[in-house]
Structures are given as structure tokens and as C-alpha cells.
Amino acid sequence: MEKENWGGFEWGIFLSVSFILLFSLAAVYSSSAAIAEFRFGATDIFFQNQLRNVLIAFATILIFYKIDYHIWKKLAKPLLFISIGALIAIFFVGVTIKGANRWIDLGFVNFQPSELAKFSLVVYIAKIMDERVELLKEFKYVSFPIFFWTSIICGLIALQPNFSSASVVLFVVISLLLIGIAKFKHIFWFGITSFTLAGIFAISAEYRFNRLVSFFNALTHNNYDVNYQGNQALIAFSNGGIFGLGPGQSRQSQLFLPESYGDFIFSIIGEEYGFLGLVGLLLIFAFILFKIYRVTKIAPDRFGFFLSSGIFLLISFYTIINAMVNVGFLPTTGLPMPFISYGGSAIIIYGISIGIILNIASQETNYRN
């Protein structure tokens, strides 16, 4: 590998993420205008909140680009404890929305601790795998502490209830351990135990069981159409066809599709911009992930490698799973599309993550096309 002085600003990632963030403003307004008018008498309520979130995301990208990513190693344990404390606080001061207790009202915004928790866990794992690289095969020093804190965080997230996010966090942790070449036996038994417990938890509540029955049998359970959102999303894709109905012309966002501006915004984009629009959007995501992969591949040190790997996995898992849910390949979940779905906590955390990636890229010196 030839040596090159590549350190500098990664314009490819920044411009691509900027485009998606700006596009999210149009997508959120179009998909939320009808429901905002119905609930609040004004079409731009969600748009205004999204505009604020996007501006904060831009600020976090630029701020954290300037902060040496090695500082996160020092903050790993405090962040982890703060995240766990916030997840516990939800059960005492949390805000319940649509039957889920996932937010804490901070006055100017509803903060979702699970978004901070998954980021904190990635930072902590990167720290452990960097500092104890010579002990990766030792259960006591690497696998056990990672399994312990992962179990606590996933358990607290699942109890909100937010089973889908807990599952994704679990997938990310296992993937990071595989990348770090931890002992396979440890990963195998942790995976088997975790997914067994997850399976029991998945069927322990009627609404989760109904979703699974509806998905696998394409039928309703107890005469209740638990797959209503998925069906409405498929109608949106059908309406859009190849070229789409045009920006602002969605029919399903007219109070037909719940969460049209959140978890199912991908289907509204498909309806308005068509199959070609969706392909273009996914290609931009693929480009961002490819560039993050390049940053990961040549990170200056192990900590940068594991940290950027974790960020890569979070963005890729959430993007792929959200898209698959929207097109009916997976049961309905509560996972947002990164950078696009309405919401403050997720977009801000993704902004911080992209800032970190840009900082890692700025410190790299070994780069080869």
C-alpha cells in the first residue's frame, strides 16, 4: 500500500449526508402536512421541528469534525452510565406516545435515550477492543464486559417497549465482535442465548405476536388487521410506479398511512418519486456507506477502526431494515430511516456520528484508491 497524505475534509460524505438531510425537509413536509393540519390546524408543524433538527445536525457534524475522536475513549464509560441512567429514568419521568414509553421531555424536545445508548455502546466496545486487543480471546476481559453492558442496555430498551431497536443493537454488537475476531464460541453462545430470549419476548405481548402471525401467514389475527401499515405502504409503492406521482402528490399521506413521516417515510418517497427515485436515494446511502467503509479500512488506529465500524453498522442496519419493512420483506417495526425520518434524537446522534467519521478521515495518512 502506497503512502499518501490524505488527511483532510471528506467532502463526499459531507455533501451526500447534507443532500439527504435537506431532502428530508421536503419529504417530511409532504408526508406530514395532512396529519399536521388534522391534528394542529397547521400544515408545517412537523416541518418546523424537522428544520430545527436538521440545523442542529449540521452544527453537530461541523463541531464534532473539529474534535479529536480519541476523546471518545475517555468518555466511553461516563457515556455508558449516562445512557443507562436515562433509560432507567424513562420508567419514572418518560413520555408515553402511542403506547410506548421511549422519550424524556426536555422542554424544547423529546429526547430518546435509546439513540444515545446505542451510540454509547459502540464507543464503549471500540474502547474495550482497542485497549484489550491482546486479550480478545479471553472471556473475562473482553466478551464478558461487552455482553454484560449489552444485555443491560438491550433489556432496558426492549422494556420500553422497543424490541426492534434492541434487536438491531444486538446485531451491531455481535457484528463488531466478529470483526474484532473475538472468540467465536463466546459469540455463538451469547447469540444463541440472546436470540432465544428475544424470541420469547417477541411473542410475550399480543401485539408483537399478532405482527408476526400477520407477516408470516399474510392473514389477520383475532380479526384485527395488524399489518395495516404495511398494506398501506405497499399501496403507496403501487401508486408511485416507476416515475412517481410527483413531489407533494402523495395520496397515502392523506391520513391513510400512519407514521407516514416517520418509520414509513420511505414508502411516501416511493409514491412521490417512484422506483427510480428510491433507487437514487439508496445509491446515495450506498455511496455514504462505501465512503465510511473506506475511512474504516484505513483508520489511523484500532480505536478509530472499531469506532467507525460501529457507526457503519448502525447506519447500514437501520437503512436496510427500514427499507425492507417498508416493502414488506420484514414485519412492521419502529425503526426510522437514517437522516430522513422525522425525529430529533436520531438525526442529532447521526450528525455526531458523521462528525466523528469526518474527524477520523482527517487524521488518516494511509489511503489508496
Tab-separated table of N, CA and C in Angstrom, residues 191-341:
chain	number	residue	atom	x	y	z
A	191	GLY	N	-25.023	-15.229	21.268
A	191	GLY	CA	-26.042	-15.056	20.241
A	191	GLY	C	-27.222	-15.996	20.436
A	192	ILE	N	-26.932	-17.257	20.698
A	192	ILE	CA	-27.999	-18.239	20.911
A	192	ILE	C	-28.862	-17.850	22.104
A	193	THR	N	-28.229	-17.486	23.204
A	193	THR	CA	-28.961	-17.095	24.412
A	193	THR	C	-29.794	-15.846	24.165
A	194	SER	N	-29.184	-14.853	23.536
A	194	SER	CA	-29.866	-13.578	23.299
A	194	SER	C	-31.068	-13.746	22.378
A	195	PHE	N	-30.887	-14.473	21.288
A	195	PHE	CA	-31.976	-14.606	20.332
A	195	PHE	C	-33.082	-15.533	20.842
A	196	THR	N	-32.722	-16.467	21.723
A	196	THR	CA	-33.758	-17.291	22.365
A	196	THR	C	-34.629	-16.426	23.270
A	197	LEU	N	-33.968	-15.603	24.086
A	197	LEU	CA	-34.712	-14.697	24.964
A	197	LEU	C	-35.507	-13.680	24.138
A	198	ALA	N	-34.912	-13.218	23.040
A	198	ALA	CA	-35.610	-12.261	22.179
A	198	ALA	C	-36.848	-12.892	21.561
A	199	GLY	N	-36.731	-14.166	21.173
A	199	GLY	CA	-37.885	-14.858	20.599
A	199	GLY	C	-39.017	-15.002	21.603
A	200	ILE	N	-38.658	-15.339	22.842
A	200	ILE	CA	-39.678	-15.451	23.895
A	200	ILE	C	-40.325	-14.091	24.142
A	201	PHE	N	-39.481	-13.046	24.182
A	201	PHE	CA	-40.007	-11.699	24.399
A	201	PHE	C	-40.900	-11.261	23.245
A	202	ALA	N	-40.544	-11.657	22.020
A	202	ALA	CA	-41.301	-11.242	20.831
A	202	ALA	C	-42.734	-11.753	20.856
A	203	ILE	N	-42.935	-12.920	21.431
A	203	ILE	CA	-44.287	-13.485	21.446
A	203	ILE	C	-44.981	-13.293	22.792
A	204	SER	N	-44.331	-12.586	23.711
A	204	SER	CA	-44.906	-12.417	25.045
A	204	SER	C	-46.010	-11.365	25.079
A	205	ALA	N	-46.024	-10.462	24.099
A	205	ALA	CA	-47.071	-9.439	24.027
A	205	ALA	C	-47.942	-9.718	22.799
A	206	GLU	N	-49.254	-9.534	22.964
A	206	GLU	CA	-50.179	-9.897	21.887
A	206	GLU	C	-49.922	-9.115	20.607
A	207	TYR	N	-49.626	-7.804	20.733
A	207	TYR	CA	-49.455	-7.017	19.513
A	207	TYR	C	-48.214	-7.457	18.738
A	208	ARG	N	-47.138	-7.874	19.439
A	208	ARG	CA	-45.953	-8.364	18.734
A	208	ARG	C	-46.235	-9.718	18.097
A	209	PHE	N	-46.955	-10.568	18.833
A	209	PHE	CA	-47.320	-11.874	18.288
A	209	PHE	C	-48.210	-11.714	17.063
A	210	ASN	N	-49.147	-10.770	17.131
A	210	ASN	CA	-50.040	-10.523	16.002
A	210	ASN	C	-49.271	-10.087	14.757
A	211	ARG	N	-48.272	-9.239	14.963
A	211	ARG	CA	-47.470	-8.786	13.825
A	211	ARG	C	-46.764	-9.953	13.143
A	212	LEU	N	-46.213	-10.853	13.953
A	212	LEU	CA	-45.520	-11.998	13.388
A	212	LEU	C	-46.477	-12.917	12.646
A	213	VAL	N	-47.648	-13.161	13.247
A	213	VAL	CA	-48.650	-14.010	12.598
A	213	VAL	C	-49.082	-13.393	11.282
A	214	SER	N	-49.349	-12.094	11.307
A	214	SER	CA	-49.782	-11.404	10.097
A	214	SER	C	-48.720	-11.450	9.013
A	215	PHE	N	-47.466	-11.291	9.423
A	215	PHE	CA	-46.379	-11.263	8.445
A	215	PHE	C	-46.171	-12.631	7.807
A	216	PHE	N	-46.075	-13.673	8.630
A	216	PHE	CA	-45.747	-14.989	8.106
A	216	PHE	C	-46.926	-15.672	7.424
A	217	ASN	N	-48.121	-15.370	7.821
A	217	ASN	CA	-49.292	-16.015	7.229
A	217	ASN	C	-50.058	-15.132	6.272
A	218	ALA	N	-49.669	-13.853	6.209
A	218	ALA	CA	-50.362	-12.874	5.362
A	218	ALA	C	-51.858	-12.861	5.686
A	219	LEU	N	-52.176	-13.089	6.970
A	219	LEU	CA	-53.558	-13.101	7.439
A	219	LEU	C	-53.680	-12.152	8.623
A	220	THR	N	-54.892	-11.960	9.092
A	220	THR	CA	-55.115	-11.166	10.293
A	220	THR	C	-55.272	-12.099	11.480
A	221	HIS	N	-55.053	-11.520	12.647
A	221	HIS	CA	-55.141	-12.300	13.880
A	221	HIS	C	-56.221	-11.677	14.762
A	222	ASN	N	-57.098	-12.513	15.270
A	222	ASN	CA	-58.212	-12.036	16.092
A	222	ASN	C	-59.045	-10.970	15.367
A	223	ASN	N	-59.195	-11.162	14.034
A	223	ASN	CA	-59.999	-10.252	13.213
A	223	ASN	C	-59.516	-8.804	13.258
A	224	TYR	N	-58.257	-8.641	13.509
A	224	TYR	CA	-57.701	-7.286	13.561
A	224	TYR	C	-56.540	-7.199	12.598
A	225	ASP	N	-56.596	-6.237	11.690
A	225	ASP	CA	-55.573	-6.138	10.660
A	225	ASP	C	-54.319	-5.499	11.233
A	226	VAL	N	-53.456	-6.324	11.827
A	226	VAL	CA	-52.241	-5.802	12.430
A	226	VAL	C	-51.212	-5.390	11.392
A	227	ASN	N	-51.427	-5.751	10.147
A	227	ASN	CA	-50.489	-5.380	9.093
A	227	ASN	C	-51.019	-4.200	8.283
A	228	TYR	N	-51.862	-3.391	8.903
A	228	TYR	CA	-52.477	-2.261	8.193
A	228	TYR	C	-51.422	-1.320	7.615
A	229	GLN	N	-50.420	-0.961	8.426
A	229	GLN	CA	-49.401	-0.030	7.959
A	229	GLN	C	-48.628	-0.598	6.775
A	230	GLY	N	-48.260	-1.864	6.891
A	230	GLY	CA	-47.533	-2.499	5.794
A	230	GLY	C	-48.339	-2.526	4.514
A	231	ASN	N	-49.637	-2.805	4.639
A	231	ASN	CA	-50.501	-2.832	3.455
A	231	ASN	C	-50.613	-1.452	2.821
A	232	GLN	N	-50.764	-0.435	3.654
A	232	GLN	CA	-50.871	0.932	3.130
A	232	GLN	C	-49.559	1.378	2.476
A	233	ALA	N	-48.431	0.914	3.020
A	233	ALA	CA	-47.137	1.242	2.428
A	233	ALA	C	-47.006	0.625	1.042
A	234	LEU	N	-47.467	-0.605	0.887
A	234	LEU	CA	-47.410	-1.262	-0.413
A	234	LEU	C	-48.302	-0.553	-1.431
A	235	ILE	N	-49.431	-0.030	-0.971
A	235	ILE	CA	-50.297	0.750	-1.866
A	235	ILE	C	-49.565	2.000	-2.332
A	236	ALA	N	-48.796	2.611	-1.435
A	236	ALA	CA	-48.028	3.803	-1.801
A	236	ALA	C	-47.028	3.486	-2.907
A	237	PHE	N	-46.315	2.377	-2.756
A	237	PHE	CA	-45.353	1.981	-3.792
A	237	PHE	C	-46.066	1.714	-5.114
A	238	SER	N	-47.231	1.082	-5.017
A	238	SER	CA	-48.006	0.798	-6.226
A	238	SER	C	-48.444	2.080	-6.914
A	239	ASN	N	-48.877	3.058	-6.120
A	239	ASN	CA	-49.281	4.353	-6.693
A	239	ASN	C	-48.114	5.031	-7.411
A	240	GLY	N	-46.917	4.899	-6.834
A	240	GLY	CA	-45.760	5.601	-7.375
A	240	GLY	C	-45.242	5.039	-8.677
A	241	GLY	N	-45.313	3.721	-8.828
A	241	GLY	CA	-44.829	3.114	-10.060
A	241	GLY	C	-43.356	3.401	-10.311
A	242	ILE	N	-43.018	3.597	-11.562
A	242	ILE	CA	-41.624	3.825	-11.958
A	242	ILE	C	-41.189	5.264	-11.698
A	243	PHE	N	-42.033	6.216	-12.069
A	243	PHE	CA	-41.620	7.617	-12.041
A	243	PHE	C	-42.234	8.435	-10.900
A	244	GLY	N	-43.240	7.893	-10.198
A	244	GLY	CA	-43.834	8.586	-9.067
A	244	GLY	C	-44.929	9.562	-9.458
A	245	LEU	N	-45.685	9.980	-8.466
A	245	LEU	CA	-46.781	10.922	-8.689
A	245	LEU	C	-46.303	12.370	-8.710
A	246	GLY	N	-45.090	12.597	-8.226
A	246	GLY	CA	-44.559	13.952	-8.157
A	246	GLY	C	-44.476	14.444	-6.727
A	247	PRO	N	-43.531	15.342	-6.427
A	247	PRO	CA	-43.385	15.881	-5.068
A	247	PRO	C	-44.669	16.513	-4.558
A	248	GLY	N	-45.057	16.157	-3.344
A	248	GLY	CA	-46.256	16.715	-2.740
A	248	GLY	C	-47.551	16.096	-3.204
A	249	GLN	N	-47.490	15.087	-4.050
A	249	GLN	CA	-48.703	14.497	-4.622
A	249	GLN	C	-49.085	13.159	-3.997
A	250	SER	N	-48.509	12.822	-2.879
A	250	SER	CA	-48.813	11.550	-2.226
A	250	SER	C	-50.286	11.456	-1.844
A	251	ARG	N	-50.858	10.291	-2.045
A	251	ARG	CA	-52.240	10.036	-1.624
A	251	ARG	C	-52.271	9.345	-0.260
A	252	GLN	N	-51.305	8.470	-0.023
A	252	GLN	CA	-51.311	7.699	1.217
A	252	GLN	C	-51.002	8.547	2.441
A	253	SER	N	-50.349	9.683	2.250
A	253	SER	CA	-50.069	10.558	3.388
A	253	SER	C	-51.307	11.345	3.819
A	254	GLN	N	-52.394	11.209	3.070
A	254	GLN	CA	-53.637	11.898	3.421
A	254	GLN	C	-54.427	11.098	4.452
A	255	LEU	N	-53.767	10.852	5.585
A	255	LEU	CA	-54.359	10.161	6.743
A	255	LEU	C	-54.603	8.676	6.524
A	256	PHE	N	-54.051	8.099	5.443
A	256	PHE	CA	-54.209	6.668	5.218
A	256	PHE	C	-53.091	5.859	5.872
A	257	LEU	N	-51.864	6.378	5.819
A	257	LEU	CA	-50.707	5.647	6.310
A	257	LEU	C	-50.196	6.255	7.608
A	258	PRO	N	-50.393	5.568	8.738
A	258	PRO	CA	-49.827	6.061	9.999
A	258	PRO	C	-48.296	6.088	9.910
A	259	GLU	N	-47.677	7.012	10.618
A	259	GLU	CA	-46.219	7.145	10.607
A	259	GLU	C	-45.682	7.410	9.202
A	260	SER	N	-46.484	8.096	8.386
A	260	SER	CA	-46.050	8.395	7.013
A	260	SER	C	-44.827	9.299	6.994
A	261	TYR	N	-44.626	10.067	8.048
A	261	TYR	CA	-43.480	10.970	8.122
A	261	TYR	C	-42.355	10.410	8.996
A	262	GLY	N	-42.601	9.223	9.571
A	262	GLY	CA	-41.623	8.601	10.450
A	262	GLY	C	-41.085	7.315	9.874
A	263	ASP	N	-41.503	6.202	10.455
A	263	ASP	CA	-40.966	4.904	10.056
A	263	ASP	C	-41.304	4.529	8.617
A	264	PHE	N	-42.391	5.082	8.073
A	264	PHE	CA	-42.815	4.709	6.725
A	264	PHE	C	-42.637	5.832	5.711
A	265	ILE	N	-41.735	6.745	5.986
A	265	ILE	CA	-41.496	7.842	5.045
A	265	ILE	C	-40.895	7.318	3.737
A	266	PHE	N	-40.202	6.187	3.812
A	266	PHE	CA	-39.606	5.597	2.610
A	266	PHE	C	-40.669	5.257	1.575
A	267	SER	N	-41.821	4.782	2.038
A	267	SER	CA	-42.896	4.429	1.107
A	267	SER	C	-43.525	5.674	0.479
A	268	ILE	N	-43.601	6.766	1.223
A	268	ILE	CA	-44.128	8.016	0.665
A	268	ILE	C	-43.164	8.568	-0.386
A	269	ILE	N	-41.877	8.437	-0.128
A	269	ILE	CA	-40.881	8.849	-1.130
A	269	ILE	C	-41.065	8.011	-2.389
A	270	GLY	N	-41.323	6.710	-2.214
A	270	GLY	CA	-41.566	5.844	-3.362
A	270	GLY	C	-42.808	6.253	-4.130
A	271	GLU	N	-43.822	6.685	-3.396
A	271	GLU	CA	-45.066	7.099	-4.049
A	271	GLU	C	-44.859	8.386	-4.848
A	272	GLU	N	-44.111	9.316	-4.318
A	272	GLU	CA	-43.942	10.619	-4.970
A	272	GLU	C	-42.830	10.646	-6.013
A	273	TYR	N	-41.763	9.858	-5.764
A	273	TYR	CA	-40.615	9.898	-6.676
A	273	TYR	C	-40.443	8.609	-7.467
A	274	GLY	N	-41.270	7.611	-7.171
A	274	GLY	CA	-41.261	6.381	-7.939
A	274	GLY	C	-40.080	5.472	-7.638
A	275	PHE	N	-40.057	4.378	-8.359
A	275	PHE	CA	-38.988	3.386	-8.198
A	275	PHE	C	-37.628	4.001	-8.491
A	276	LEU	N	-37.559	4.833	-9.519
A	276	LEU	CA	-36.284	5.456	-9.867
A	276	LEU	C	-35.794	6.380	-8.752
A	277	GLY	N	-36.713	7.076	-8.116
A	277	GLY	CA	-36.333	7.941	-7.002
A	277	GLY	C	-35.780	7.153	-5.833
A	278	LEU	N	-36.410	6.017	-5.551
A	278	LEU	CA	-35.930	5.169	-4.457
A	278	LEU	C	-34.547	4.604	-4.769
A	279	VAL	N	-34.358	4.190	-6.007
A	279	VAL	CA	-33.049	3.664	-6.402
A	279	VAL	C	-31.980	4.743	-6.229
A	280	GLY	N	-32.313	5.967	-6.653
A	280	GLY	CA	-31.364	7.068	-6.500
A	280	GLY	C	-31.026	7.323	-5.041
A	281	LEU	N	-32.042	7.302	-4.177
A	281	LEU	CA	-31.824	7.530	-2.750
A	281	LEU	C	-30.952	6.436	-2.151
A	282	LEU	N	-31.241	5.182	-2.493
A	282	LEU	CA	-30.459	4.069	-1.949
A	282	LEU	C	-29.025	4.086	-2.472
A	283	LEU	N	-28.838	4.568	-3.692
A	283	LEU	CA	-27.478	4.689	-4.223
A	283	LEU	C	-26.675	5.725	-3.436
A	284	ILE	N	-27.337	6.791	-3.015
A	284	ILE	CA	-26.648	7.797	-2.194
A	284	ILE	C	-26.263	7.198	-0.847
A	285	PHE	N	-27.181	6.429	-0.255
A	285	PHE	CA	-26.854	5.747	1.004
A	285	PHE	C	-25.690	4.776	0.791
A	286	ALA	N	-25.726	4.044	-0.324
A	286	ALA	CA	-24.654	3.092	-0.616
A	286	ALA	C	-23.319	3.823	-0.759
A	287	PHE	N	-23.348	4.994	-1.383
A	287	PHE	CA	-22.125	5.783	-1.547
A	287	PHE	C	-21.585	6.234	-0.188
A	288	ILE	N	-22.487	6.710	0.684
A	288	ILE	CA	-22.079	7.137	2.030
A	288	ILE	C	-21.457	5.967	2.786
A	289	LEU	N	-22.103	4.817	2.732
A	289	LEU	CA	-21.588	3.648	3.449
A	289	LEU	C	-20.262	3.178	2.868
A	290	PHE	N	-20.131	3.259	1.549
A	290	PHE	CA	-18.870	2.878	0.920
A	290	PHE	C	-17.745	3.803	1.383
A	291	LYS	N	-18.031	5.097	1.433
A	291	LYS	CA	-17.013	6.056	1.883
A	291	LYS	C	-16.665	5.839	3.356
A	292	ILE	N	-17.667	5.520	4.183
A	292	ILE	CA	-17.378	5.228	5.597
A	292	ILE	C	-16.542	3.954	5.703
A	293	TYR	N	-16.855	2.971	4.851
A	293	TYR	CA	-16.064	1.741	4.819
A	293	TYR	C	-14.608	2.053	4.488
A	294	ARG	N	-14.390	2.965	3.531
A	294	ARG	CA	-13.029	3.356	3.166
A	294	ARG	C	-12.325	4.018	4.347
A	295	VAL	N	-13.045	4.874	5.045
A	295	VAL	CA	-12.472	5.509	6.232
A	295	VAL	C	-12.114	4.457	7.274
A	296	THR	N	-13.013	3.491	7.479
A	296	THR	CA	-12.784	2.422	8.447
A	296	THR	C	-11.561	1.593	8.083
A	297	LYS	N	-11.458	1.278	6.817
A	297	LYS	CA	-10.395	0.396	6.342
A	297	LYS	C	-9.008	0.949	6.618
A	298	ILE	N	-8.880	2.264	6.592
A	298	ILE	CA	-7.557	2.865	6.755
A	298	ILE	C	-7.492	3.799	7.963
A	299	ALA	N	-8.316	3.513	8.964
A	299	ALA	CA	-8.309	4.332	10.179
A	299	ALA	C	-6.902	4.361	10.785
A	300	PRO	N	-6.534	5.461	11.412
A	300	PRO	CA	-5.168	5.611	11.947
A	300	PRO	C	-4.810	4.611	13.035
A	301	ASP	N	-5.803	4.106	13.778
A	301	ASP	CA	-5.509	3.173	14.871
A	301	ASP	C	-6.698	2.258	15.087
A	302	ARG	N	-6.536	1.312	16.026
A	302	ARG	CA	-7.593	0.328	16.275
A	302	ARG	C	-8.867	0.976	16.801
A	303	PHE	N	-8.714	1.964	17.671
A	303	PHE	CA	-9.905	2.613	18.213
A	303	PHE	C	-10.703	3.274	17.092
A	304	GLY	N	-10.031	3.972	16.204
A	304	GLY	CA	-10.712	4.591	15.071
A	304	GLY	C	-11.366	3.546	14.185
A	305	PHE	N	-10.697	2.412	14.015
A	305	PHE	CA	-11.243	1.330	13.194
A	305	PHE	C	-12.541	0.789	13.780
A	306	PHE	N	-12.518	0.461	15.079
A	306	PHE	CA	-13.717	-0.118	15.697
A	306	PHE	C	-14.834	0.917	15.840
A	307	LEU	N	-14.475	2.159	16.116
A	307	LEU	CA	-15.486	3.202	16.251
A	307	LEU	C	-16.185	3.451	14.923
A	308	SER	N	-15.437	3.586	13.855
A	308	SER	CA	-16.051	3.814	12.546
A	308	SER	C	-16.792	2.567	12.058
A	309	SER	N	-16.305	1.375	12.444
A	309	SER	CA	-17.017	0.137	12.098
A	309	SER	C	-18.397	0.115	12.746
A	310	GLY	N	-18.448	0.506	14.023
A	310	GLY	CA	-19.735	0.537	14.721
A	310	GLY	C	-20.700	1.521	14.093
A	311	ILE	N	-20.216	2.688	13.715
A	311	ILE	CA	-21.068	3.689	13.065
A	311	ILE	C	-21.551	3.172	11.713
A	312	PHE	N	-20.650	2.543	10.976
A	312	PHE	CA	-21.023	1.936	9.688
A	312	PHE	C	-22.144	0.920	9.872
A	313	LEU	N	-22.008	0.069	10.875
A	313	LEU	CA	-23.011	-0.975	11.114
A	313	LEU	C	-24.355	-0.378	11.524
A	314	LEU	N	-24.345	0.636	12.383
A	314	LEU	CA	-25.598	1.264	12.806
A	314	LEU	C	-26.354	1.857	11.619
A	315	ILE	N	-25.654	2.636	10.799
A	315	ILE	CA	-26.307	3.281	9.662
A	315	ILE	C	-26.788	2.241	8.654
A	316	SER	N	-25.963	1.249	8.367
A	316	SER	CA	-26.335	0.251	7.362
A	316	SER	C	-27.499	-0.612	7.826
A	317	PHE	N	-27.474	-1.081	9.092
A	317	PHE	CA	-28.564	-1.921	9.594
A	317	PHE	C	-29.893	-1.158	9.594
A	318	TYR	N	-29.876	0.072	10.087
A	318	TYR	CA	-31.113	0.844	10.152
A	318	TYR	C	-31.646	1.148	8.755
A	319	THR	N	-30.769	1.470	7.819
A	319	THR	CA	-31.202	1.763	6.452
A	319	THR	C	-31.814	0.544	5.792
A	320	ILE	N	-31.112	-0.568	5.872
A	320	ILE	CA	-31.572	-1.791	5.210
A	320	ILE	C	-32.866	-2.300	5.831
A	321	ILE	N	-32.928	-2.347	7.169
A	321	ILE	CA	-34.123	-2.884	7.826
A	321	ILE	C	-35.332	-1.992	7.578
A	322	ASN	N	-35.162	-0.659	7.653
A	322	ASN	CA	-36.285	0.232	7.390
A	322	ASN	C	-36.816	0.043	5.976
A	323	ALA	N	-35.923	-0.046	5.000
A	323	ALA	CA	-36.351	-0.241	3.615
A	323	ALA	C	-37.077	-1.577	3.450
A	324	MET	N	-36.561	-2.626	4.088
A	324	MET	CA	-37.173	-3.951	3.966
A	324	MET	C	-38.548	-4.007	4.632
A	325	VAL	N	-38.701	-3.310	5.751
A	325	VAL	CA	-40.014	-3.236	6.395
A	325	VAL	C	-41.008	-2.524	5.493
A	326	ASN	N	-40.589	-1.425	4.892
A	326	ASN	CA	-41.477	-0.642	4.038
A	326	ASN	C	-41.979	-1.430	2.834
A	327	VAL	N	-41.108	-2.280	2.270
A	327	VAL	CA	-41.520	-3.043	1.085
A	327	VAL	C	-42.112	-4.393	1.453
A	328	GLY	N	-42.264	-4.675	2.752
A	328	GLY	CA	-42.948	-5.879	3.191
A	328	GLY	C	-42.080	-7.107	3.330
A	329	PHE	N	-40.747	-6.947	3.312
A	329	PHE	CA	-39.861	-8.095	3.456
A	329	PHE	C	-39.609	-8.461	4.914
A	330	LEU	N	-39.952	-7.554	5.833
A	330	LEU	CA	-39.812	-7.806	7.264
A	330	LEU	C	-41.073	-7.325	7.978
A	331	PRO	N	-41.375	-7.878	9.162
A	331	PRO	CA	-42.549	-7.406	9.921
A	331	PRO	C	-42.396	-5.939	10.300
A	332	THR	N	-43.513	-5.282	10.516
A	332	THR	CA	-43.508	-3.865	10.893
A	332	THR	C	-42.729	-3.656	12.186
A	333	THR	N	-41.805	-2.682	12.148
A	333	THR	CA	-41.011	-2.342	13.320
A	333	THR	C	-41.056	-0.833	13.518
A	334	GLY	N	-40.398	-0.367	14.560
A	334	GLY	CA	-40.380	1.062	14.835
A	334	GLY	C	-39.035	1.697	14.543
A	335	LEU	N	-38.372	1.266	13.490
A	335	LEU	CA	-37.048	1.778	13.157
A	335	LEU	C	-37.134	2.875	12.102
A	336	PRO	N	-36.558	4.040	12.350
A	336	PRO	CA	-36.602	5.139	11.380
A	336	PRO	C	-35.550	4.974	10.288
A	337	MET	N	-35.762	5.663	9.161
A	337	MET	CA	-34.754	5.723	8.107
A	337	MET	C	-33.730	6.787	8.489
A	338	PRO	N	-32.445	6.425	8.583
A	338	PRO	CA	-31.423	7.398	8.996
A	338	PRO	C	-31.449	8.677	8.168
A	339	PHE	N	-31.325	9.809	8.848
A	339	PHE	CA	-31.214	11.144	8.264
A	339	PHE	C	-32.509	11.672	7.635
A	340	ILE	N	-33.515	10.817	7.446
A	340	ILE	CA	-34.712	11.236	6.705
A	340	ILE	C	-35.963	11.252	7.571
A	341	SER	N	-36.209	10.183	8.314
A	341	SER	CA	-37.430	10.101	9.119
A	341	SER	C	-37.502	11.249	10.120
